[in-house]
Amino acid sequence: MSESVPADRAVPGPGPAAEDAWLTLPDVAERLDVSISKVHQMIRDRELVAVRRDGIRKIPVDLVANKTVLKHLPGVLNLLADAGYDDDAALRWLYEPDDTLPGTPAVALGGDLAREVKRRAQALGF
């Protein structure tokens, strides 16, 4: 049996660090007013991205804004998948601080720089 890593020495996973910045899949279903099976389908279709945190699949809260998925998120997720990114790598890319945006690509997707984020994701495939 392996011992757990102390919280102060744990390597953070991809995505936001704060625990309250994540939604469980049932929470996402409630927020979007859809069934849990629809949320699973959205993940399979790359409309959303989920990763395991503490053994539970979760989605960053800022990717599900105003009772809808961010408009450009599915396109960016597909571009990243085409470039060879798995879900962990895609979240890592979305939450990597970028001074030229400013902020992170995930935050920029919710604003006027969404097309720039798509352009950058597309460039990763070349």
Short mmCIF file of C-alpha atoms in Angstrom, two decimals:
data_model
loop_
_atom_site.label_atom_id
_atom_site.label_comp_id
_atom_site.label_asym_id
_atom_site.label_seq_id
_atom_site.Cartn_x
_atom_site.Cartn_y
_atom_site.Cartn_z
CA MET A 1 0.00 0.00 0.00
CA SER A 2 1.43 3.39 -0.93
CA GLU A 3 1.26 6.31 1.42
CA SER A 4 -0.47 9.50 0.42
CA VAL A 5 1.53 12.58 -0.39
CA PRO A 6 1.13 15.43 2.13
CA ALA A 7 -0.97 18.30 0.75
CA ASP A 8 1.92 20.76 0.97
CA ARG A 9 4.08 18.48 -1.22
CA ALA A 10 1.43 17.25 -3.64
CA VAL A 11 1.90 18.04 -7.30
CA PRO A 12 -1.17 19.96 -8.46
CA GLY A 13 -3.12 18.45 -11.32
CA PRO A 14 -4.16 20.31 -14.41
CA GLY A 15 -6.72 23.07 -14.07
CA PRO A 16 -7.50 25.52 -11.32
CA ALA A 17 -5.91 24.89 -7.92
CA ALA A 18 -8.81 25.94 -5.69
CA GLU A 19 -11.16 23.11 -4.77
CA ASP A 20 -14.24 25.36 -5.09
CA ALA A 21 -13.25 26.05 -8.72
CA TRP A 22 -14.45 22.55 -9.70
CA LEU A 23 -17.88 21.01 -10.32
CA THR A 24 -18.82 17.35 -10.09
CA LEU A 25 -20.67 15.91 -13.07
CA PRO A 26 -24.05 15.94 -11.22
CA ASP A 27 -23.42 19.63 -10.41
CA VAL A 28 -22.72 20.33 -14.09
CA ALA A 29 -25.91 18.49 -15.10
CA GLU A 30 -27.90 20.62 -12.66
CA ARG A 31 -26.25 23.85 -13.79
CA LEU A 32 -26.89 23.08 -17.47
CA ASP A 33 -30.35 21.65 -16.72
CA VAL A 34 -29.56 18.39 -18.54
CA SER A 35 -29.34 14.75 -17.48
CA ILE A 36 -26.12 13.26 -16.16
CA SER A 37 -25.99 11.01 -19.23
CA LYS A 38 -26.04 14.16 -21.41
CA VAL A 39 -23.02 15.47 -19.48
CA HIS A 40 -21.20 12.18 -20.13
CA GLN A 41 -22.08 12.51 -23.83
CA MET A 42 -20.79 16.09 -23.88
CA ILE A 43 -17.48 14.88 -22.46
CA ARG A 44 -17.26 12.09 -25.06
CA ASP A 45 -18.07 14.61 -27.81
CA ARG A 46 -15.38 16.99 -26.51
CA GLU A 47 -17.89 19.70 -25.68
CA LEU A 48 -16.58 19.55 -22.10
CA VAL A 49 -13.43 18.23 -20.48
CA ALA A 50 -13.31 16.37 -17.17
CA VAL A 51 -10.46 14.99 -15.11
CA ARG A 52 -10.30 12.95 -11.92
CA ARG A 53 -9.58 14.89 -8.75
CA ASP A 54 -9.57 12.90 -5.54
CA GLY A 55 -11.07 9.98 -7.49
CA ILE A 56 -14.08 11.97 -8.74
CA ARG A 57 -14.51 13.29 -12.28
CA LYS A 58 -14.76 17.07 -12.18
CA ILE A 59 -15.01 20.01 -14.56
CA PRO A 60 -13.62 23.51 -13.91
CA VAL A 61 -16.49 25.81 -12.96
CA ASP A 62 -15.41 28.62 -15.30
CA LEU A 63 -15.85 26.36 -18.35
CA VAL A 64 -19.58 26.15 -17.53
CA ALA A 65 -20.64 29.79 -17.34
CA ASN A 66 -24.12 31.28 -17.27
CA LYS A 67 -25.87 27.91 -17.47
CA THR A 68 -24.09 27.03 -20.70
CA VAL A 69 -20.71 25.73 -21.90
CA LEU A 70 -18.35 28.46 -23.06
CA LYS A 71 -19.10 29.05 -26.73
CA HIS A 72 -15.64 28.34 -28.13
CA LEU A 73 -14.65 25.56 -25.70
CA PRO A 74 -15.72 22.58 -27.89
CA GLY A 75 -13.74 23.95 -30.83
CA VAL A 76 -10.63 24.50 -28.72
CA LEU A 77 -10.92 21.03 -27.16
CA ASN A 78 -11.15 19.45 -30.62
CA LEU A 79 -8.17 21.46 -31.87
CA LEU A 80 -6.12 20.38 -28.86
CA ALA A 81 -7.15 16.74 -29.36
CA ASP A 82 -6.12 16.98 -33.02
CA ALA A 83 -2.73 18.27 -31.81
CA GLY A 84 -2.34 15.17 -29.63
CA TYR A 85 -3.41 16.59 -26.27
CA ASP A 86 -5.24 14.29 -23.85
CA ASP A 87 -7.72 15.72 -21.31
CA ASP A 88 -5.05 16.38 -18.67
CA ALA A 89 -2.77 18.12 -21.17
CA ALA A 90 -5.68 20.16 -22.57
CA LEU A 91 -6.61 21.40 -19.11
CA ARG A 92 -2.98 22.14 -18.34
CA TRP A 93 -2.80 24.23 -21.54
CA LEU A 94 -6.09 26.00 -20.80
CA TYR A 95 -4.91 27.00 -17.32
CA GLU A 96 -1.28 27.84 -18.07
CA PRO A 97 -0.80 31.56 -17.27
CA ASP A 98 -0.14 33.59 -20.39
CA ASP A 99 0.86 37.25 -20.02
CA THR A 100 0.04 37.97 -23.67
CA LEU A 101 -3.68 37.24 -23.19
CA PRO A 102 -3.54 38.28 -20.12
CA GLY A 103 -4.51 35.54 -17.72
CA THR A 104 -5.11 32.01 -18.96
CA PRO A 105 -6.65 30.68 -22.18
CA ALA A 106 -9.59 29.36 -20.10
CA VAL A 107 -10.38 32.83 -18.80
CA ALA A 108 -9.83 34.38 -22.24
CA LEU A 109 -12.39 31.97 -23.75
CA GLY A 110 -15.08 33.78 -21.80
CA GLY A 111 -14.20 37.18 -23.25
CA ASP A 112 -13.12 39.08 -26.33
CA LEU A 113 -9.95 37.01 -26.82
CA ALA A 114 -11.72 33.69 -27.49
CA ARG A 115 -10.84 33.72 -31.19
CA GLU A 116 -7.18 34.33 -30.33
CA VAL A 117 -7.24 31.29 -28.03
CA LYS A 118 -8.71 29.21 -30.89
CA ARG A 119 -6.01 30.48 -33.25
CA ARG A 120 -3.28 29.50 -30.76
CA ALA A 121 -4.80 26.06 -30.21
CA GLN A 122 -4.97 25.56 -33.98
CA ALA A 123 -1.31 26.53 -34.34
CA LEU A 124 -0.32 23.73 -31.95
CA GLY A 125 -1.26 21.19 -34.60
CA PHE A 126 1.42 22.43 -36.99
#
